[in-house]
């Protein structure tokens, strides 16, 4: 073991012990084993959001990507401080929806008097969640996207789902929303001025308008990988995260959130071979856990670089300065509407 790593482990253990209940460390399932070993609570995005209000700790460290820490900062109780070991660990998919462009798009979609309800995947900035809250919309995670889309479709004349086009289409497919009533906005809205690329006429007869973002990690999973497995190992099972393309999701044996994938592996029969299409840290952890009982393999190699930015070293150095580190926070004008959007989700899925 490298000296810097053993020093970091020693520091983390000492400070955790000294701080006791004043500290809680939360970790997303995509974190490395090394980091996961020092977390008090692990979970998917929904589970971690749900835990925040019940925590008594004064300092909460979020080992994950920035939008997760921001969601915690929106839901935190007064006096609680949320931290992330590396503020540069951002989610590229969340970065594909900028709040000003989302708001402008909503304005365009509503110019003909239609009420469009925005539904944002939790992988989005606090500012986007605030816009969504102001427009009577809400948030979803991969674990509750179906319930939340069903809710949103009943609230107005149509829904704007963002930022993930794949989760959007996979959820619409699961609810049998007809293809001809869906439209994916042009990719230019990710970086350009929506007034140049979106018109109300484009979406007049659509009930489901989709922002064109995607996860660069899950987009890598291909049909070729699935065809190969089906041809060579016909008994193997394949399960994927719904951020994969609809083609990949439809060709798999199941899809769902990281918690769904964990439960699927747990329930699979002894001797089963399961290929999992999601971030590799989680897949390899499951492979090690069930070694000798079932064979678990990654559908393809895939690592989320941003999740990997959280390390033992930066966790240790945050802990060393925790009393003086500026916490992750959001301004009140963003926090209140964003909280509304998140709390609508938590209430609907209670
Ligand atoms: P989960 O909500 O399933 O944990 O997924 C979050 C994520 O970022 C997947 O890429
Ligand atoms: Fe974002 Fe994809 Fe990484 Fe999840 S795996 S945090 S969606 S880039």
CSV table of C-alpha atoms and ligand atoms in Angstrom, one decimal:
chain,number,residue,atom,x,y,z
A,1,UNK,CA,0.0,0.0,0.0
A,2,UNK,CA,1.3,3.5,-0.9
A,3,UNK,CA,2.4,5.6,2.0
A,4,UNK,CA,-0.1,8.4,1.1
A,5,UNK,CA,-2.9,5.9,1.1
A,6,UNK,CA,-2.1,4.4,4.5
A,7,UNK,CA,-1.7,7.9,6.0
A,8,UNK,CA,-5.1,8.9,4.5
A,9,UNK,CA,-6.7,5.8,6.1
A,10,UNK,CA,-5.2,6.6,9.4
A,11,UNK,CA,-6.4,10.2,9.3
A,12,UNK,CA,-9.9,9.2,8.2
A,13,UNK,CA,-10.2,6.6,11.0
A,14,UNK,CA,-8.9,9.0,13.7
A,15,UNK,CA,-11.1,11.9,12.7
A,16,UNK,CA,-14.3,9.8,12.3
A,17,UNK,CA,-13.7,8.4,15.7
A,18,UNK,CA,-13.1,11.8,17.3
A,19,UNK,CA,-16.1,13.4,15.6
A,20,UNK,CA,-18.5,10.5,16.3
A,21,UNK,CA,-22.2,11.4,15.6
A,22,UNK,CA,-21.2,15.0,14.5
A,23,UNK,CA,-20.1,13.5,11.2
A,24,UNK,CA,-21.9,11.3,8.6
A,25,UNK,CA,-20.2,10.1,5.4
A,26,UNK,CA,-22.6,9.2,2.5
A,27,UNK,CA,-21.4,7.3,-0.6
A,28,UNK,CA,-23.0,6.6,-3.9
A,29,UNK,CA,-22.7,3.0,-5.2
A,30,UNK,CA,-20.3,4.1,-8.0
A,31,UNK,CA,-17.6,5.1,-5.5
A,32,UNK,CA,-14.4,2.9,-5.3
A,33,UNK,CA,-14.2,0.1,-2.7
A,34,UNK,CA,-11.6,2.1,-0.9
A,35,UNK,CA,-13.9,5.1,-0.4
A,36,UNK,CA,-17.0,3.0,0.3
A,37,UNK,CA,-15.2,1.3,3.2
A,38,UNK,CA,-15.3,4.7,5.0
A,39,UNK,CA,-19.0,5.5,4.4
A,40,UNK,CA,-21.8,5.4,7.0
A,41,UNK,CA,-24.5,5.2,4.4
A,42,UNK,CA,-24.4,3.9,0.9
A,43,UNK,CA,-27.2,4.2,-1.7
A,44,UNK,CA,-28.6,5.2,-5.0
A,45,UNK,CA,-29.6,8.9,-5.7
A,46,UNK,CA,-33.1,8.5,-4.3
A,47,UNK,CA,-32.1,6.6,-1.1
A,48,UNK,CA,-29.4,9.2,-0.4
A,49,UNK,CA,-31.8,12.2,-0.9
A,50,UNK,CA,-34.3,10.5,1.4
A,51,UNK,CA,-31.8,10.1,4.2
A,52,UNK,CA,-30.7,13.8,4.5
A,53,UNK,CA,-33.6,15.1,6.6
A,54,UNK,CA,-33.3,12.3,9.1
A,55,UNK,CA,-29.6,12.8,9.8
A,56,UNK,CA,-28.6,14.5,13.0
A,57,UNK,CA,-24.9,15.0,12.1
A,58,UNK,CA,-23.7,18.6,11.9
A,59,UNK,CA,-21.2,17.7,9.0
A,60,UNK,CA,-22.4,15.6,6.2
A,61,UNK,CA,-19.8,14.5,3.6
A,62,UNK,CA,-21.1,13.4,0.2
A,63,UNK,CA,-18.9,11.0,-1.7
A,64,UNK,CA,-20.4,11.2,-5.1
A,65,UNK,CA,-20.8,13.9,-7.8
A,66,UNK,CA,-21.6,17.6,-7.2
A,67,UNK,CA,-25.4,17.5,-8.0
A,68,UNK,CA,-25.8,14.9,-5.2
A,69,UNK,CA,-24.1,17.2,-2.7
A,70,UNK,CA,-26.2,20.1,-4.0
A,71,UNK,CA,-29.4,18.1,-3.5
A,72,UNK,CA,-28.3,17.4,0.0
A,73,UNK,CA,-27.6,21.1,0.5
A,74,UNK,CA,-31.2,21.9,-0.7
A,75,UNK,CA,-32.7,19.3,1.7
A,76,UNK,CA,-30.4,19.9,4.7
A,77,UNK,CA,-31.8,21.1,8.0
A,78,UNK,CA,-30.6,24.4,9.4
A,79,UNK,CA,-27.2,24.2,11.0
A,80,UNK,CA,-26.1,21.2,8.9
A,81,UNK,CA,-23.1,21.6,6.6
A,82,UNK,CA,-22.8,19.5,3.4
A,83,UNK,CA,-19.3,18.8,2.0
A,84,UNK,CA,-17.8,17.1,-1.0
A,85,UNK,CA,-14.2,16.0,-1.1
A,86,UNK,CA,-13.7,17.4,-4.6
A,87,UNK,CA,-16.0,20.2,-6.0
A,88,UNK,CA,-14.7,19.4,-9.5
A,89,UNK,CA,-16.5,16.0,-9.4
A,90,UNK,CA,-19.4,17.0,-11.6
A,91,UNK,CA,-21.8,15.0,-13.7
A,92,UNK,CA,-21.3,15.6,-17.5
A,93,UNK,CA,-25.0,14.8,-18.1
A,94,UNK,CA,-26.2,17.3,-15.5
A,95,UNK,CA,-23.9,19.9,-17.2
A,96,UNK,CA,-25.8,19.3,-20.4
A,97,UNK,CA,-28.8,21.3,-19.1
A,98,UNK,CA,-28.2,24.9,-18.2
A,99,UNK,CA,-30.9,26.6,-16.2
A,100,UNK,CA,-31.3,29.7,-18.4
A,101,UNK,CA,-31.7,27.6,-21.5
A,102,UNK,CA,-34.2,25.3,-19.8
A,103,UNK,CA,-36.3,28.2,-18.7
A,104,UNK,CA,-36.2,29.8,-22.2
A,105,UNK,CA,-37.3,26.5,-23.7
A,106,UNK,CA,-40.2,26.2,-21.3
A,107,UNK,CA,-41.3,29.8,-22.2
A,108,UNK,CA,-41.2,28.9,-25.9
A,109,UNK,CA,-43.2,25.6,-25.3
A,110,UNK,CA,-45.9,27.5,-23.4
A,111,UNK,CA,-46.3,30.5,-25.8
A,112,UNK,CA,-49.4,28.8,-27.4
A,113,UNK,CA,-51.1,28.5,-24.0
A,114,UNK,CA,-50.2,24.9,-23.3
A,115,UNK,CA,-49.2,24.1,-19.8
A,116,UNK,CA,-45.9,22.1,-19.9
A,117,UNK,CA,-44.7,20.4,-16.7
A,118,UNK,CA,-41.0,20.1,-16.4
A,119,UNK,CA,-39.6,16.9,-14.9
A,120,UNK,CA,-35.9,16.8,-14.2
A,121,UNK,CA,-33.8,13.8,-13.5
A,122,UNK,CA,-32.0,14.3,-10.2
A,123,UNK,CA,-28.8,14.5,-12.2
A,124,UNK,CA,-29.2,18.2,-12.7
A,125,UNK,CA,-28.0,21.4,-11.1
A,126,UNK,CA,-29.8,23.1,-8.2
A,127,UNK,CA,-30.6,26.0,-10.6
A,128,UNK,CA,-32.4,23.7,-13.0
A,129,UNK,CA,-34.3,22.2,-10.1
A,130,UNK,CA,-35.3,25.7,-9.1
A,131,UNK,CA,-36.7,26.4,-12.6
A,132,UNK,CA,-38.6,23.2,-12.5
A,133,UNK,CA,-40.1,24.0,-9.1
A,134,UNK,CA,-41.2,27.4,-10.3
A,135,UNK,CA,-43.0,25.8,-13.3
A,136,UNK,CA,-44.9,23.4,-11.0
A,137,UNK,CA,-42.7,20.5,-12.0
A,138,UNK,CA,-40.7,18.0,-10.0
A,139,UNK,CA,-37.7,15.7,-9.9
A,140,UNK,CA,-37.2,12.0,-10.6
A,141,UNK,CA,-34.5,9.4,-10.1
A,142,UNK,CA,-33.9,6.2,-12.1
A,143,UNK,CA,-35.7,4.4,-9.2
A,144,UNK,CA,-39.0,6.3,-9.5
A,145,UNK,CA,-39.0,7.7,-13.1
A,146,UNK,CA,-42.1,5.7,-14.0
A,147,UNK,CA,-44.2,7.0,-11.1
A,148,UNK,CA,-43.0,10.5,-11.6
A,149,UNK,CA,-43.6,10.6,-15.3
A,150,UNK,CA,-47.1,9.2,-14.8
A,151,UNK,CA,-47.7,12.0,-12.3
A,152,UNK,CA,-46.3,14.7,-14.5
A,153,UNK,CA,-48.4,13.6,-17.5
A,154,UNK,CA,-51.5,14.2,-15.5
A,155,UNK,CA,-50.6,17.7,-14.4
A,156,UNK,CA,-50.8,19.7,-17.6
A,157,UNK,CA,-50.9,19.5,-21.4
A,158,UNK,CA,-47.4,18.0,-21.8
A,159,UNK,CA,-44.1,17.2,-20.1
A,160,UNK,CA,-40.6,18.5,-20.7
A,161,UNK,CA,-38.2,15.8,-19.4
A,162,UNK,CA,-34.6,16.6,-18.8
A,163,UNK,CA,-31.6,16.2,-19.2
A,164,UNK,CA,-31.4,12.4,-20.1
A,165,UNK,CA,-33.0,11.5,-23.4
A,166,UNK,CA,-32.4,7.8,-22.8
A,167,UNK,CA,-34.0,7.6,-19.4
A,168,UNK,CA,-36.9,9.7,-20.9
A,169,UNK,CA,-37.5,7.3,-23.8
A,170,UNK,CA,-37.0,4.2,-21.6
A,171,UNK,CA,-39.6,5.5,-19.1
A,172,UNK,CA,-42.0,6.5,-21.9
A,173,UNK,CA,-41.7,3.0,-23.4
A,174,UNK,CA,-42.4,1.4,-20.0
A,175,UNK,CA,-45.6,3.5,-19.8
A,176,UNK,CA,-46.5,2.8,-23.4
A,177,UNK,CA,-46.5,6.5,-24.3
A,178,UNK,CA,-46.9,6.4,-28.1
A,179,UNK,CA,-43.7,7.3,-30.1
A,180,UNK,CA,-45.6,9.8,-32.3
A,181,UNK,CA,-46.4,11.9,-29.2
A,182,UNK,CA,-42.7,12.2,-28.2
A,183,UNK,CA,-40.1,14.6,-29.6
A,184,UNK,CA,-36.4,14.9,-28.7
A,185,UNK,CA,-35.3,18.5,-29.0
A,186,UNK,CA,-32.3,19.3,-31.3
A,187,UNK,CA,-28.9,18.8,-29.6
A,188,UNK,CA,-28.1,22.5,-30.2
A,189,UNK,CA,-30.2,23.4,-27.1
A,190,UNK,CA,-27.4,21.9,-24.9
A,191,UNK,CA,-25.1,24.8,-25.8
A,192,UNK,CA,-27.0,27.2,-28.0
A,193,UNK,CA,-29.8,29.7,-27.7
A,194,UNK,CA,-33.1,27.8,-27.6
A,195,UNK,CA,-34.9,30.6,-29.4
A,196,UNK,CA,-32.9,29.6,-32.5
A,197,UNK,CA,-33.7,25.9,-32.3
A,198,UNK,CA,-37.1,25.4,-30.6
A,199,UNK,CA,-40.5,26.6,-31.8
A,200,UNK,CA,-43.9,26.0,-30.3
A,201,UNK,CA,-45.1,24.5,-33.6
A,202,UNK,CA,-42.5,21.7,-33.3
A,203,UNK,CA,-44.2,20.4,-30.1
A,204,UNK,CA,-47.8,21.4,-30.7
A,205,UNK,CA,-49.1,17.8,-31.0
A,206,UNK,CA,-46.5,16.3,-28.6
A,207,UNK,CA,-47.2,15.3,-25.0
A,208,UNK,CA,-43.6,14.3,-24.2
A,209,UNK,CA,-40.8,16.7,-25.0
A,210,UNK,CA,-37.3,15.4,-24.3
A,211,UNK,CA,-34.1,17.3,-23.6
A,212,UNK,CA,-31.2,15.8,-25.7
A,213,UNK,CA,-28.7,15.1,-22.9
A,214,UNK,CA,-27.2,11.7,-22.1
A,215,UNK,CA,-24.7,10.0,-19.8
A,216,UNK,CA,-21.4,9.5,-21.7
A,217,UNK,CA,-20.6,6.4,-19.6
A,218,UNK,CA,-23.9,4.6,-20.2
A,219,UNK,CA,-24.1,5.7,-23.8
A,220,UNK,CA,-21.0,3.5,-24.4
A,221,UNK,CA,-22.9,0.2,-23.9
A,222,UNK,CA,-23.6,-1.2,-27.4
A,223,UNK,CA,-25.9,-3.6,-29.0
A,224,UNK,CA,-22.8,-5.5,-30.3
A,225,UNK,CA,-21.8,-6.3,-26.7
A,226,UNK,CA,-25.3,-7.7,-26.1
A,227,UNK,CA,-25.4,-9.7,-29.3
A,228,UNK,CA,-22.0,-11.2,-28.6
A,229,UNK,CA,-23.1,-12.4,-25.2
A,230,UNK,CA,-26.4,-13.8,-26.5
A,231,UNK,CA,-24.5,-15.7,-29.3
A,232,UNK,CA,-21.8,-17.1,-27.0
A,233,UNK,CA,-23.6,-17.5,-23.6
A,234,UNK,CA,-27.3,-17.9,-24.3
A,235,UNK,CA,-28.0,-18.6,-20.6
A,236,UNK,CA,-26.3,-15.5,-19.3
A,237,UNK,CA,-28.6,-12.7,-18.0
A,238,UNK,CA,-28.1,-9.1,-18.9
A,239,UNK,CA,-29.3,-6.2,-16.8
A,240,UNK,CA,-28.6,-2.5,-17.4
A,241,UNK,CA,-29.1,1.0,-16.0
A,242,UNK,CA,-31.9,2.9,-17.8
A,243,UNK,CA,-29.4,5.6,-18.8
A,244,UNK,CA,-28.4,3.1,-21.6
A,245,UNK,CA,-30.0,3.6,-25.0
A,246,UNK,CA,-33.5,2.2,-25.5
A,247,UNK,CA,-32.1,-0.4,-27.9
A,248,UNK,CA,-29.8,-1.7,-25.3
A,249,UNK,CA,-32.5,-1.6,-22.6
A,250,UNK,CA,-35.0,-3.5,-24.8
A,251,UNK,CA,-32.4,-6.2,-25.6
A,252,UNK,CA,-31.6,-6.7,-21.9
A,253,UNK,CA,-33.4,-8.9,-19.3
A,254,UNK,CA,-34.1,-6.1,-17.0
A,255,UNK,CA,-33.2,-2.5,-16.2
A,256,UNK,CA,-33.3,-0.2,-13.2
A,257,UNK,CA,-31.5,2.0,-10.7
A,258,UNK,CA,-28.2,1.0,-9.1
A,259,UNK,CA,-30.3,-0.5,-6.2
A,260,UNK,CA,-32.3,-2.5,-8.7
A,261,UNK,CA,-29.1,-3.9,-10.2
A,262,UNK,CA,-27.8,-4.8,-6.7
A,263,UNK,CA,-31.0,-6.6,-5.8
A,264,UNK,CA,-31.1,-8.4,-9.1
A,265,UNK,CA,-27.6,-9.8,-8.5
A,266,UNK,CA,-28.6,-10.8,-4.9
A,267,UNK,CA,-31.8,-12.6,-6.1
A,268,UNK,CA,-30.2,-14.4,-9.1
A,269,UNK,CA,-29.9,-18.2,-8.7
A,270,UNK,CA,-26.7,-19.9,-7.6
A,271,UNK,CA,-24.5,-20.6,-10.7
A,272,UNK,CA,-26.1,-17.8,-12.7
A,273,UNK,CA,-24.0,-15.6,-15.0
A,274,UNK,CA,-25.1,-12.0,-15.0
A,275,UNK,CA,-23.7,-9.2,-17.2
A,276,UNK,CA,-24.3,-5.8,-15.7
A,277,UNK,CA,-24.3,-2.6,-17.8
A,278,UNK,CA,-23.4,0.2,-15.4
A,279,UNK,CA,-20.4,1.9,-13.8
A,280,UNK,CA,-17.6,-0.7,-13.2
A,281,UNK,CA,-16.9,0.0,-9.5
A,282,UNK,CA,-20.4,-1.2,-8.6
A,283,UNK,CA,-20.2,-4.2,-11.0
A,284,UNK,CA,-16.7,-5.3,-9.7
A,285,UNK,CA,-17.9,-5.0,-6.1
A,286,UNK,CA,-20.8,-7.3,-6.8
A,287,UNK,CA,-18.5,-9.7,-8.7
A,288,UNK,CA,-16.3,-9.9,-5.6
A,289,UNK,CA,-19.2,-10.3,-3.3
A,290,UNK,CA,-20.7,-13.3,-5.1
A,291,UNK,CA,-17.5,-14.9,-6.2
A,292,UNK,CA,-17.8,-18.7,-6.1
A,293,UNK,CA,-21.6,-18.5,-6.1
A,294,UNK,CA,-22.5,-16.6,-9.3
A,295,UNK,CA,-20.5,-15.0,-12.0
A,296,UNK,CA,-21.0,-11.3,-12.4
A,297,UNK,CA,-19.3,-9.4,-15.2
A,298,UNK,CA,-19.4,-5.9,-16.6
A,299,UNK,CA,-21.3,-5.7,-19.9
A,300,UNK,CA,-18.4,-3.5,-21.0
A,301,UNK,CA,-15.6,-1.7,-19.3
A,302,UNK,CA,-16.8,1.7,-18.1
A,303,UNK,CA,-15.7,4.1,-15.4
A,304,UNK,CA,-17.2,7.4,-14.4
A,305,UNK,CA,-14.2,9.6,-14.2
A,306,UNK,CA,-16.0,12.2,-12.1
A,307,UNK,CA,-17.1,9.6,-9.5
A,308,UNK,CA,-13.5,8.6,-9.4
A,309,UNK,CA,-12.3,12.1,-8.4
A,310,UNK,CA,-13.3,11.3,-4.8
A,311,UNK,CA,-10.2,9.6,-3.3
A,312,UNK,CA,-9.0,8.6,0.2
A,313,UNK,CA,-6.5,11.4,0.0
A,314,UNK,CA,-9.1,14.2,-0.7
A,315,UNK,CA,-11.5,12.7,1.8
A,316,UNK,CA,-8.8,12.8,4.5
A,317,UNK,CA,-7.7,16.3,3.6
A,318,UNK,CA,-11.4,17.5,3.8
A,319,UNK,CA,-11.7,15.9,7.2
A,320,UNK,CA,-8.6,17.5,8.5
A,321,UNK,CA,-10.0,21.0,7.6
A,322,UNK,CA,-13.7,20.2,8.1
A,323,UNK,CA,-14.4,23.0,10.6
A,324,UNK,CA,-13.1,25.6,8.2
A,325,UNK,CA,-14.0,24.2,4.8
A,326,UNK,CA,-16.7,26.2,3.0
A,327,UNK,CA,-19.7,23.9,2.7
A,328,UNK,CA,-21.6,23.2,-0.5
A,329,UNK,CA,-24.6,25.6,-0.4
A,330,UNK,CA,-27.1,27.2,-2.7
A,331,UNK,CA,-28.5,30.7,-2.5
A,332,UNK,CA,-32.0,31.0,-0.9
A,333,UNK,CA,-33.7,32.2,-4.2
A,334,UNK,CA,-32.6,28.9,-5.8
A,335,UNK,CA,-33.0,26.7,-2.7
A,336,UNK,CA,-36.7,27.4,-2.0
A,337,UNK,CA,-38.1,26.5,-5.5
A,338,UNK,CA,-35.6,23.7,-5.9
A,339,UNK,CA,-36.6,22.3,-2.5
A,340,UNK,CA,-40.3,22.5,-3.6
A,341,UNK,CA,-39.5,20.4,-6.7
A,342,UNK,CA,-37.5,17.8,-4.7
A,343,UNK,CA,-40.1,17.6,-1.9
A,344,UNK,CA,-42.9,17.0,-4.5
A,345,UNK,CA,-41.0,13.9,-5.5
A,346,UNK,CA,-40.4,12.8,-2.0
A,347,UNK,CA,-44.1,13.2,-1.1
A,348,UNK,CA,-45.3,11.4,-4.3
A,349,UNK,CA,-42.9,8.5,-3.7
A,350,UNK,CA,-43.2,8.4,0.1
B,1,LIG,P1,-28.8,5.9,-9.5
B,1,LIG,O1,-29.9,6.9,-9.2
B,1,LIG,O2,-29.4,4.6,-10.1
B,1,LIG,O3,-28.0,5.6,-8.3
B,1,LIG,O4,-27.9,6.5,-10.7
B,1,LIG,C1,-27.3,7.7,-10.6
B,1,LIG,C2,-26.3,7.9,-11.7
B,1,LIG,O5,-25.6,8.9,-11.8
B,1,LIG,C3,-26.3,6.8,-12.7
B,1,LIG,O6,-25.3,7.1,-13.6
B,2,LIG,FE1,-23.2,11.4,-14.5
B,2,LIG,FE2,-23.1,9.2,-16.0
B,2,LIG,FE3,-21.3,9.6,-14.1
B,2,LIG,FE4,-23.8,9.0,-13.5
B,2,LIG,S1,-22.3,7.7,-14.5
B,2,LIG,S2,-22.6,10.5,-12.5
B,2,LIG,S3,-24.9,10.1,-15.1
B,2,LIG,S4,-21.6,10.9,-15.9
